[in-house]
CSV table of C-alpha atoms in Angstrom, one decimal:
chain,number,residue,atom,x,y,z
A,1,MET,CA,25.3,7.4,16.2
A,2,GLY,CA,27.4,9.8,14.0
A,3,TRP,CA,26.5,10.6,10.4
A,4,TYR,CA,29.5,8.5,9.1
A,5,LEU,CA,28.3,5.4,10.6
A,6,ARG,CA,24.7,6.1,9.3
A,7,PHE,CA,26.2,6.5,5.9
A,8,ALA,CA,28.4,3.5,6.1
A,9,VAL,CA,25.4,1.2,7.4
A,10,ALA,CA,23.3,2.8,4.3
A,11,VAL,CA,26.0,2.1,1.5
A,12,PHE,CA,26.8,-1.4,3.2
A,13,VAL,CA,23.1,-2.4,2.6
A,14,ALA,CA,22.8,-0.9,-0.7
A,15,VAL,CA,25.6,-3.0,-1.8
A,16,LEU,CA,23.9,-6.0,-0.5
A,17,ALA,CA,20.7,-5.0,-2.2
A,18,LEU,CA,22.0,-6.7,-5.3
A,19,ALA,CA,21.5,-9.8,-3.4
A,20,ASP,CA,14.8,-8.3,-2.4
A,21,GLY,CA,11.8,-7.3,-3.8
A,22,THR,CA,9.8,-9.0,-0.9
A,23,SER,CA,11.0,-6.7,2.0
A,24,ALA,CA,8.6,-4.1,1.4
A,25,GLN,CA,6.0,-6.3,-0.1
A,26,PHE,CA,6.4,-9.1,2.2
A,27,LEU,CA,2.9,-9.0,3.6
A,28,GLU,CA,1.3,-7.0,0.8
A,29,ASP,CA,1.4,-9.4,-2.0
A,30,ARG,CA,2.8,-13.0,-1.4
A,31,SER,CA,0.9,-15.0,-4.3
A,32,SER,CA,3.9,-13.9,-6.8
A,33,ASN,CA,6.5,-14.9,-4.5
A,34,GLU,CA,5.5,-18.4,-3.3
A,35,GLY,CA,6.8,-21.6,-3.5
A,36,PRO,CA,5.1,-24.8,-4.9
A,37,GLY,CA,3.3,-25.5,-1.5
A,38,PHE,CA,1.8,-28.7,0.2
A,39,LYS,CA,-1.1,-30.3,-1.6
A,40,THR,CA,-4.1,-31.1,0.7
A,41,GLY,CA,-6.7,-32.2,-1.5
A,42,ARG,CA,-8.0,-29.4,-3.7
A,43,PHE,CA,-6.1,-26.9,-1.3
A,44,VAL,CA,-2.4,-26.1,-1.6
A,45,LEU,CA,-0.7,-24.7,1.7
A,46,HIS,CA,2.1,-21.9,1.5
A,47,PRO,CA,4.0,-21.2,4.6
A,48,GLY,CA,6.8,-19.1,4.9
A,49,LEU,CA,9.2,-17.3,7.5
A,50,ALA,CA,11.6,-14.4,7.2
A,51,ILE,CA,14.3,-12.8,9.5
A,52,GLU,CA,15.5,-9.3,8.8
A,53,GLY,CA,17.8,-6.8,10.2
A,54,GLY,CA,17.4,-3.1,9.7
A,55,TYR,CA,18.5,0.2,10.5
A,56,ASP,CA,16.4,3.7,10.5
A,57,ASP,CA,18.3,6.9,10.8
A,58,ASN,CA,15.1,9.1,11.7
A,59,VAL,CA,12.5,6.7,13.4
A,60,PHE,CA,9.9,9.6,14.2
A,61,LEU,CA,10.4,11.5,10.8
A,62,GLN,CA,11.8,14.6,12.7
A,63,ASP,CA,13.5,17.7,11.0
A,64,ASN,CA,15.4,18.2,14.4
A,65,GLY,CA,16.4,16.1,17.1
A,66,ARG,CA,16.4,12.9,14.9
A,67,GLU,CA,16.4,9.3,16.6
A,68,ASP,CA,17.8,6.4,15.0
A,69,SER,CA,17.6,2.7,15.8
A,70,PHE,CA,18.6,-0.7,14.7
A,71,ILE,CA,15.6,-3.0,14.1
A,72,LEU,CA,14.9,-6.7,14.2
A,73,ARG,CA,11.9,-7.8,12.3
A,74,LEU,CA,10.5,-11.4,12.3
A,75,THR,CA,7.8,-12.4,9.7
A,76,GLY,CA,5.6,-15.5,9.6
A,77,TYR,CA,2.6,-16.4,7.3
A,78,LEU,CA,0.5,-19.3,6.1
A,79,ASP,CA,-1.4,-18.9,2.9
A,80,PHE,CA,-3.9,-21.5,1.6
A,81,ALA,CA,-5.6,-21.5,-1.8
A,82,THR,CA,-7.5,-23.8,-4.3
A,83,MET,CA,-5.3,-25.3,-7.0
A,84,SER,CA,-4.3,-22.6,-9.6
A,85,PRO,CA,-5.4,-23.0,-13.3
A,86,GLN,CA,-1.8,-23.4,-14.4
A,87,ARG,CA,-1.2,-26.4,-12.1
A,88,MET,CA,-4.6,-28.0,-13.1
A,89,ARG,CA,-3.4,-27.5,-16.9
A,90,ASP,CA,-0.2,-29.1,-16.0
A,91,GLY,CA,-1.9,-32.1,-15.1
A,92,GLU,CA,-1.9,-32.0,-11.2
A,93,SER,CA,-5.7,-32.3,-10.8
A,94,ASN,CA,-8.0,-35.1,-12.3
A,95,ASP,CA,-11.1,-32.7,-12.8
A,96,PRO,CA,-10.9,-31.6,-16.2
A,97,GLU,CA,-13.5,-28.8,-15.8
A,98,PRO,CA,-12.8,-25.3,-14.6
A,99,GLN,CA,-13.4,-25.1,-10.8
A,100,LYS,CA,-16.9,-23.6,-9.8
A,101,ILE,CA,-15.1,-22.3,-6.6
A,102,THR,CA,-11.9,-20.7,-6.3
A,103,PHE,CA,-10.3,-19.4,-2.9
A,104,ARG,CA,-7.3,-18.0,-1.5
A,105,GLY,CA,-6.7,-16.9,2.0
A,106,GLY,CA,-3.9,-16.3,4.4
A,107,LEU,CA,-2.7,-15.0,7.9
A,108,GLY,CA,0.7,-13.0,8.5
A,109,VAL,CA,2.4,-11.7,11.6
A,110,ARG,CA,5.0,-9.2,11.8
A,111,TYR,CA,7.2,-8.6,14.9
A,112,LEU,CA,9.3,-5.4,15.4
A,113,HIS,CA,12.0,-4.9,18.0
A,114,TYR,CA,13.9,-1.8,18.2
A,115,PHE,CA,17.1,-1.4,19.7
A,116,ASN,CA,16.2,2.1,20.9
A,117,ASP,CA,14.7,2.7,24.5
A,118,ARG,CA,12.4,5.1,23.1
A,119,ASN,CA,10.5,2.7,20.9
A,120,ARG,CA,7.9,0.1,22.0
A,121,ASN,CA,8.1,-3.3,20.4
A,122,ASN,CA,4.9,-4.2,18.5
A,123,VAL,CA,3.2,-6.6,16.3
A,124,GLY,CA,1.8,-6.0,12.8
A,125,GLY,CA,0.0,-8.6,10.5
A,126,ASP,CA,-2.4,-9.2,7.9
A,127,ALA,CA,-5.3,-11.5,7.2
A,128,HIS,CA,-7.1,-12.0,3.8
A,129,PHE,CA,-9.4,-14.2,1.8
A,130,ASP,CA,-10.8,-14.2,-1.8
A,131,PHE,CA,-13.7,-16.2,-2.8
A,132,ALA,CA,-15.2,-16.6,-6.2
A,133,TYR,CA,-18.2,-18.6,-7.4
A,134,ASN,CA,-18.2,-19.6,-11.1
A,135,PRO,CA,-15.4,-17.4,-11.8
A,136,SER,CA,-15.4,-18.1,-15.5
A,137,LYS,CA,-19.0,-18.4,-16.4
A,138,VAL,CA,-21.7,-15.9,-17.5
A,139,PHE,CA,-22.8,-14.8,-13.8
A,140,SER,CA,-20.4,-15.1,-11.0
A,141,LEU,CA,-19.9,-13.7,-7.4
A,142,GLU,CA,-16.7,-12.6,-5.7
A,143,VAL,CA,-16.3,-11.9,-2.0
A,144,GLY,CA,-13.3,-10.9,-0.4
A,145,ASP,CA,-11.9,-9.1,2.9
A,146,ARG,CA,-8.4,-7.6,3.7
A,147,PHE,CA,-7.1,-6.8,7.2
A,148,LEU,CA,-3.9,-5.0,7.6
A,149,ARG,CA,-2.2,-3.8,11.0
A,150,THR,CA,0.9,-1.5,10.8
A,151,VAL,CA,2.8,-0.6,13.8
A,152,GLN,CA,5.9,1.4,12.6
A,153,PRO,CA,6.0,4.7,14.3
A,154,PHE,CA,6.3,8.0,12.1
A,155,SER,CA,5.9,10.8,14.7
A,156,ASN,CA,6.9,11.4,18.4
A,157,PRO,CA,4.0,13.1,20.5
A,158,ASP,CA,5.4,12.3,23.9
A,159,THR,CA,8.1,14.1,26.2
A,160,ALA,CA,11.7,14.2,25.6
A,161,GLU,CA,12.1,10.9,27.7
A,162,GLY,CA,10.3,7.6,28.1
A,163,ASP,CA,8.4,5.2,25.8
A,164,THR,CA,6.6,6.8,23.0
A,165,THR,CA,2.9,6.2,22.0
A,166,SER,CA,2.3,3.1,20.0
A,167,PHE,CA,1.2,3.9,16.5
A,168,GLY,CA,-1.0,1.1,15.6
A,169,GLN,CA,-3.3,1.5,12.6
A,170,ASN,CA,-5.9,-1.2,11.7
A,171,ILE,CA,-7.5,-1.1,8.4
A,172,ASN,CA,-10.2,-3.6,7.5
A,173,ASN,CA,-11.6,-3.8,3.7
A,174,ALA,CA,-14.5,-6.1,2.9
A,175,ARG,CA,-16.1,-6.2,-0.7
A,176,ILE,CA,-18.6,-8.1,-2.6
A,177,ASP,CA,-18.9,-8.1,-6.3
A,178,PHE,CA,-21.7,-9.3,-9.0
A,179,VAL,CA,-19.9,-10.1,-12.0
A,180,GLY,CA,-21.8,-10.5,-15.5
A,181,ARG,CA,-20.1,-11.5,-18.7
A,182,SER,CA,-20.9,-12.2,-22.4
A,183,ARG,CA,-20.5,-15.8,-23.4
A,184,SER,CA,-17.5,-14.9,-25.5
A,185,GLN,CA,-15.8,-13.0,-22.5
A,186,VAL,CA,-15.5,-10.0,-24.5
A,187,LEU,CA,-17.9,-7.7,-22.4
A,188,GLU,CA,-17.7,-7.9,-18.5
A,189,GLY,CA,-19.7,-5.7,-16.1
A,190,ARG,CA,-19.2,-5.6,-12.2
A,191,LEU,CA,-21.3,-3.8,-9.3
A,192,GLY,CA,-20.3,-4.4,-5.8
A,193,TYR,CA,-20.3,-3.0,-2.2
A,194,GLY,CA,-17.1,-2.2,-0.1
A,195,ASN,CA,-16.6,-1.3,3.5
A,196,GLN,CA,-13.4,-0.1,4.9
A,197,PHE,CA,-13.2,0.1,8.8
A,198,GLN,CA,-10.0,2.2,10.0
A,199,PHE,CA,-9.2,2.4,13.8
A,200,PHE,CA,-6.2,3.4,15.9
A,201,ASP,CA,-4.9,1.8,18.9
A,202,SER,CA,-3.7,4.9,21.0
A,203,GLU,CA,-6.6,7.5,22.2
A,204,LEU,CA,-4.5,10.1,20.8
A,205,TYR,CA,-5.3,9.2,17.6
A,206,GLN,CA,-8.9,7.9,17.7
A,207,TYR,CA,-10.3,10.9,16.6
A,208,ALA,CA,-9.4,9.8,13.3
A,209,ASP,CA,-11.2,6.3,13.6
A,210,SER,CA,-13.6,6.0,10.4
A,211,VAL,CA,-15.9,3.9,8.5
A,212,THR,CA,-16.1,4.3,4.6
A,213,HIS,CA,-19.0,2.7,2.6
A,214,ARG,CA,-18.1,2.4,-1.3
A,215,VAL,CA,-20.1,1.4,-4.3
A,216,PRO,CA,-18.1,0.7,-7.1
A,217,GLY,CA,-18.8,-0.3,-10.8
A,218,GLN,CA,-16.9,-1.3,-13.9
A,219,LEU,CA,-17.6,-2.1,-17.5
A,220,ALA,CA,-14.9,-3.7,-19.7
A,221,TRP,CA,-14.8,-4.3,-23.4
A,222,ARG,CA,-11.8,-6.6,-24.4
A,223,PHE,CA,-11.1,-6.5,-28.1
A,224,PHE,CA,-7.9,-8.0,-27.9
A,225,PRO,CA,-6.4,-10.9,-25.8
A,226,THR,CA,-4.6,-8.6,-23.7
A,227,SER,CA,-6.3,-5.1,-24.1
A,228,ALA,CA,-9.5,-3.6,-22.7
A,229,ILE,CA,-11.5,-0.3,-22.7
A,230,LEU,CA,-12.4,0.3,-19.0
A,231,TRP,CA,-15.0,2.3,-17.4
A,232,ASN,CA,-15.0,2.7,-13.7
A,233,VAL,CA,-17.3,4.5,-11.3
A,234,GLU,CA,-17.5,4.7,-7.5
A,235,TYR,CA,-19.5,6.3,-4.7
A,236,ALA,CA,-18.2,6.7,-1.2
A,237,HIS,CA,-19.3,7.9,2.0
A,238,GLN,CA,-16.9,8.3,4.9
A,239,HIS,CA,-18.1,8.8,8.7
A,240,TYR,CA,-16.0,9.6,11.6
A,241,ARG,CA,-17.0,7.4,14.3
A,242,ASN,CA,-15.9,9.7,17.2
A,243,PRO,CA,-17.3,13.1,16.7
A,244,GLU,CA,-16.9,14.0,20.4
A,245,LEU,CA,-13.2,13.3,20.0
A,246,ILE,CA,-13.0,15.5,16.9
A,247,ALA,CA,-14.1,18.7,18.8
A,248,LEU,CA,-11.0,18.1,20.8
A,249,SER,CA,-8.7,17.0,18.1
A,250,PRO,CA,-5.9,19.1,16.6
A,251,THR,CA,-7.5,19.1,13.1
A,252,LEU,CA,-11.1,19.7,11.9
A,253,LEU,CA,-12.2,16.4,10.2
A,254,ASN,CA,-15.7,16.0,8.2
A,255,ASP,CA,-17.7,13.4,7.0
A,256,SER,CA,-18.0,13.2,3.4
A,257,ASN,CA,-19.7,11.9,0.0
A,258,ARG,CA,-17.2,11.4,-2.8
A,259,VAL,CA,-18.0,10.3,-6.4
A,260,ARG,CA,-15.2,9.4,-9.1
A,261,SER,CA,-15.6,8.2,-12.7
A,262,GLU,CA,-12.7,7.5,-15.2
A,263,ILE,CA,-12.6,5.7,-18.7
A,264,GLY,CA,-9.4,4.6,-20.4
A,265,TYR,CA,-7.4,1.9,-21.9
A,266,ASN,CA,-5.4,-0.8,-20.2
A,267,GLY,CA,-3.3,-3.5,-22.3
A,268,ALA,CA,-0.6,-4.4,-24.7
A,269,LEU,CA,0.4,-2.2,-27.7
A,270,THR,CA,2.8,-4.6,-29.0
A,271,ASP,CA,4.7,-7.8,-27.7
A,272,ARG,CA,7.0,-5.3,-25.4
A,273,LEU,CA,5.1,-2.3,-24.8
A,274,SER,CA,1.9,-2.0,-22.7
A,275,LEU,CA,0.1,1.1,-21.5
A,276,THR,CA,-2.5,2.2,-19.0
A,277,ALA,CA,-4.2,5.4,-19.7
A,278,MET,CA,-7.3,6.9,-17.8
A,279,ILE,CA,-9.2,10.2,-17.5
A,280,GLY,CA,-11.9,11.1,-15.4
A,281,TYR,CA,-13.6,13.4,-13.0
A,282,ALA,CA,-13.9,13.4,-9.0
A,283,ALA,CA,-16.0,15.2,-6.6
A,284,GLY,CA,-16.2,15.4,-2.9
A,285,PHE,CA,-18.9,17.1,-0.8
A,286,TYR,CA,-18.2,17.9,3.1
A,287,ASP,CA,-20.2,18.9,6.0
A,288,VAL,CA,-18.1,21.7,6.6
A,289,LEU,CA,-15.6,23.8,4.8
A,290,GLU,CA,-14.8,23.5,1.1
A,291,ASP,CA,-15.6,20.8,-1.3
A,292,PHE,CA,-13.7,19.8,-4.3
A,293,ASP,CA,-14.2,18.8,-8.1
A,294,ASP,CA,-11.4,18.1,-10.5
A,295,VAL,CA,-10.2,16.3,-13.5
A,296,ILE,CA,-8.4,12.9,-12.6
A,297,ALA,CA,-6.1,11.0,-14.6
A,298,ARG,CA,-3.2,8.4,-14.8
A,299,VAL,CA,-1.1,6.9,-17.3
A,300,GLU,CA,1.8,4.4,-17.2
A,301,ALA,CA,3.9,2.8,-20.0
A,302,ARG,CA,5.5,-0.5,-19.4
A,303,TRP,CA,8.4,-1.8,-21.7
A,304,ALA,CA,9.9,-5.2,-21.6
A,305,ALA,CA,13.2,-4.4,-23.2
A,306,ARG,CA,14.0,-8.0,-22.9
A,307,PRO,CA,12.5,-10.9,-21.1
A,308,THR,CA,14.5,-10.2,-17.9
A,309,ILE,CA,14.6,-6.3,-18.2
A,310,THR,CA,11.1,-4.3,-17.4
A,311,ILE,CA,11.0,-0.6,-17.4
A,312,ALA,CA,7.9,1.4,-16.2
A,313,GLY,CA,7.1,5.0,-15.8
A,314,GLY,CA,3.9,7.1,-15.4
A,315,TYR,CA,1.9,10.1,-13.8
A,316,THR,CA,-1.0,10.3,-11.6
A,317,ARG,CA,-3.1,13.4,-11.0
A,318,ASP,CA,-5.9,12.6,-8.1
A,319,VAL,CA,-7.6,14.0,-5.2
A,320,VAL,CA,-7.7,11.6,-2.0
A,321,PRO,CA,-9.1,12.0,1.5
A,322,SER,CA,-6.8,13.5,4.0
A,323,PHE,CA,-6.6,14.2,7.8
A,324,ILE,CA,-5.6,17.6,6.9
A,325,GLY,CA,-7.9,20.0,4.9
A,326,ASN,CA,-10.5,17.5,4.1
A,327,PHE,CA,-8.7,16.6,0.8
A,328,THR,CA,-5.3,16.4,-0.7
A,329,GLU,CA,-4.5,17.0,-4.5
A,330,LEU,CA,-1.6,15.2,-5.9
A,331,HIS,CA,0.4,15.3,-9.0
A,332,ARG,CA,2.9,12.2,-8.7
A,333,LEU,CA,5.6,10.8,-11.1
A,334,HIS,CA,7.1,7.6,-10.8
A,335,PHE,CA,9.9,5.4,-12.5
A,336,ASN,CA,10.7,1.7,-11.8
A,337,ALA,CA,13.2,-0.7,-13.2
A,338,GLU,CA,13.7,-4.4,-12.7
A,339,PHE,CA,16.4,-7.0,-13.9
A,340,ILE,CA,16.5,-10.6,-13.5
A,341,ALA,CA,19.7,-12.6,-13.9
A,342,ALA,CA,20.1,-16.4,-14.4
A,343,GLY,CA,16.5,-17.1,-12.8
A,344,ALA,CA,17.8,-16.6,-9.4
A,345,LEU,CA,18.8,-12.9,-8.8
A,346,THR,CA,16.5,-10.0,-8.9
A,347,VAL,CA,17.4,-6.3,-8.8
A,348,ALA,CA,14.6,-3.6,-8.9
A,349,PHE,CA,14.7,0.2,-8.5
A,350,ARG,CA,11.5,2.0,-7.5
A,351,SER,CA,11.2,5.9,-7.2
A,352,TRP,CA,8.4,8.6,-7.2
A,353,VAL,CA,7.9,11.9,-6.5
A,354,SER,CA,4.5,13.8,-5.6
A,355,PHE,CA,3.6,17.4,-5.5
A,356,ASP,CA,0.8,17.6,-2.9
A,357,LYS,CA,-1.6,20.4,-1.8
A,358,SER,CA,-4.2,20.1,0.7
A,359,GLY,CA,-7.6,21.8,1.1
A,360,LEU,CA,-8.2,24.6,3.8
A,361,ALA,CA,-6.5,23.2,6.8
A,362,LEU,CA,-8.2,24.4,10.1
A,363,GLN,CA,-8.3,23.4,13.7
A,364,PRO,CA,-11.9,22.6,15.2
A,365,ASP,CA,-12.2,26.1,16.6
A,366,GLY,CA,-11.8,27.7,13.1
A,367,SER,CA,-8.1,28.9,13.4
A,368,PHE,CA,-5.5,28.0,11.0
A,369,LEU,CA,-4.0,24.4,11.6
A,370,GLY,CA,-0.5,25.9,10.5
A,371,ASN,CA,1.4,28.8,9.4
A,372,GLN,CA,-0.1,28.7,6.0
A,373,PRO,CA,-3.9,28.2,5.1
A,374,ARG,CA,-2.9,25.1,3.0
A,375,ARG,CA,-0.2,22.6,3.4
A,376,LYS,CA,2.0,22.0,0.1
A,377,ASP,CA,4.6,19.3,0.1
A,378,ILE,CA,7.0,17.8,-2.3
A,379,ARG,CA,7.4,14.0,-1.2
A,380,THR,CA,9.8,11.7,-2.7
A,381,ARG,CA,11.0,8.0,-2.3
A,382,VAL,CA,13.8,6.4,-3.8
A,383,GLY,CA,14.7,2.9,-3.3
A,384,VAL,CA,16.6,-0.3,-4.6
A,385,TRP,CA,16.1,-3.7,-3.6
A,386,GLY,CA,17.1,-7.2,-4.6
A,387,GLU,CA,16.7,-10.7,-4.0
A,388,TYR,CA,19.2,-13.9,-4.7
A,389,ARG,CA,17.5,-17.3,-4.4
A,390,PHE,CA,19.9,-20.1,-3.3
A,391,ARG,CA,17.1,-22.7,-3.9
A,392,SER,CA,13.7,-22.7,-5.0
A,393,TRP,CA,12.6,-22.2,-1.3
A,394,ILE,CA,15.4,-20.0,0.3
A,395,SER,CA,16.6,-16.7,-0.6
A,396,VAL,CA,18.6,-13.7,0.9
A,397,PHE,CA,17.0,-10.5,0.3
A,398,ALA,CA,17.7,-6.6,1.0
A,399,GLU,CA,16.6,-3.1,0.7
A,400,VAL,CA,17.7,0.5,1.2
A,401,PHE,CA,15.5,3.6,0.5
A,402,TYR,CA,15.4,7.2,1.0
A,403,LEU,CA,12.2,8.8,2.0
A,404,ALA,CA,11.8,12.6,2.4
A,405,ASP,CA,9.1,15.5,2.7
A,406,PHE,CA,9.9,19.0,1.9
A,407,THR,CA,7.6,21.7,3.0
A,408,ASP,CA,7.2,25.0,4.4
A,409,PHE,CA,4.0,24.1,6.4
A,410,VAL,CA,4.6,24.6,10.2
A,411,TYR,CA,1.9,22.9,12.5
A,412,LEU,CA,0.9,25.5,15.3
A,413,GLY,CA,-1.0,22.9,17.6
A,414,ILE,CA,0.2,20.8,20.8
A,415,GLU,CA,-1.6,17.7,20.1
A,416,PRO,CA,-0.3,15.1,17.7
A,417,LEU,CA,-1.4,14.7,14.2
A,418,VAL,CA,-1.9,11.4,12.5
A,419,ASP,CA,0.1,12.8,9.6
A,420,PRO,CA,3.8,13.4,10.2
A,421,PRO,CA,4.6,16.9,10.8
A,422,GLY,CA,6.8,17.4,7.7
A,423,GLN,CA,10.1,18.6,6.7
A,424,TYR,CA,12.1,15.5,7.2
A,425,GLN,CA,14.4,13.1,5.6
A,426,LYS,CA,15.4,9.4,6.3
A,427,ILE,CA,17.1,6.4,5.2
A,428,GLN,CA,16.2,3.0,6.0
A,429,ALA,CA,17.9,-0.3,5.1
A,430,TRP,CA,17.1,-4.0,5.5
A,431,LEU,CA,19.0,-7.3,5.3
A,432,GLY,CA,17.2,-10.7,5.7
A,433,ILE,CA,16.9,-14.1,4.6
A,434,ARG,CA,13.6,-16.1,4.3
A,435,VAL,CA,12.2,-19.6,3.6
A,436,PHE,CA,9.0,-20.3,1.6
A,437,TYR,CA,7.1,-23.1,0.2
């Protein structure tokens, strides 16, 4: 497909984007985009279905030999939840007391068909539940689990012809939190346990399968109705499950122990302006190669210029786990804007740019993973989406975004990396219709 046709498709969908916010977030957060649902006793059922057509001009995130494809994406889900406090206040329940038990769960399935012989069709999806006992009392218990399966390919490890290896990544996060509050609800403390299990479909990537145990804690002091001072702490231990595969893998991976702590403010400054400002410290200790310790920080300001216009921008400084060099230091700037018209049309702009640097990147035999000791990247994503609701239960949505990675790092190995090789640019666009209730 020529560059002019790619450009025409991108422009076409960009114009139609004035008609989604749900395409990129359709499975991730449905609670804010659901209809009234079907009442069944104390529960409310929320079904949904979406049909989308898309185009990707660089499916495998390649710098040279880019391959494009049109894509068909079908998504269906069923969420179920106890009646919300808002609906109870509106008189939909005969029980005047707050519920002792709240529950929300759901299942979602996403099927992708690529109109390109090099891509395999695949099925992604999610499952989740959140349970709370005595959510508004002095002592409460919260339990939750989230499973997410992503299948879109990002790299091409195979030969020049034939189907590519399926990139199926499965992540399950389970948690339990014990919560204590003062009777006035001014002070709140949390202590919990979390477990993340990450595994890949293909044997090519199973060297990166891991289990992470987390112990998070939080103290909050609410001094205004919508403001709080927060202190967050966390300990995490990550263990790679297949050490025999790591010895044969393209990158050196290590078990680690990580700690982090941050303190700051989150809440409203005025009726229109709100702020999140956190600063802290993080450290990581690894079996092999270098450890890290550094200052972490994040700040975001949100301004409601009008009830229908919201603007947000911020900066994040963090150290995150990485498949290359143990960890990655990132400095990320983001800017978002959202506009709502006539209660039916939503248009949003989302953008970020990140300046990333890995730790010392080696292969298992001790040689350099690439042409440089550390991988340095400038990554960016800029997109626009829109949704127009014809009725309260049906809408048309669209999205177009540009994604790029600029780096001088060149991978020297033969085996495929879980991370993309780098130095790529792509445009992806979607147009679809969804029904929900």
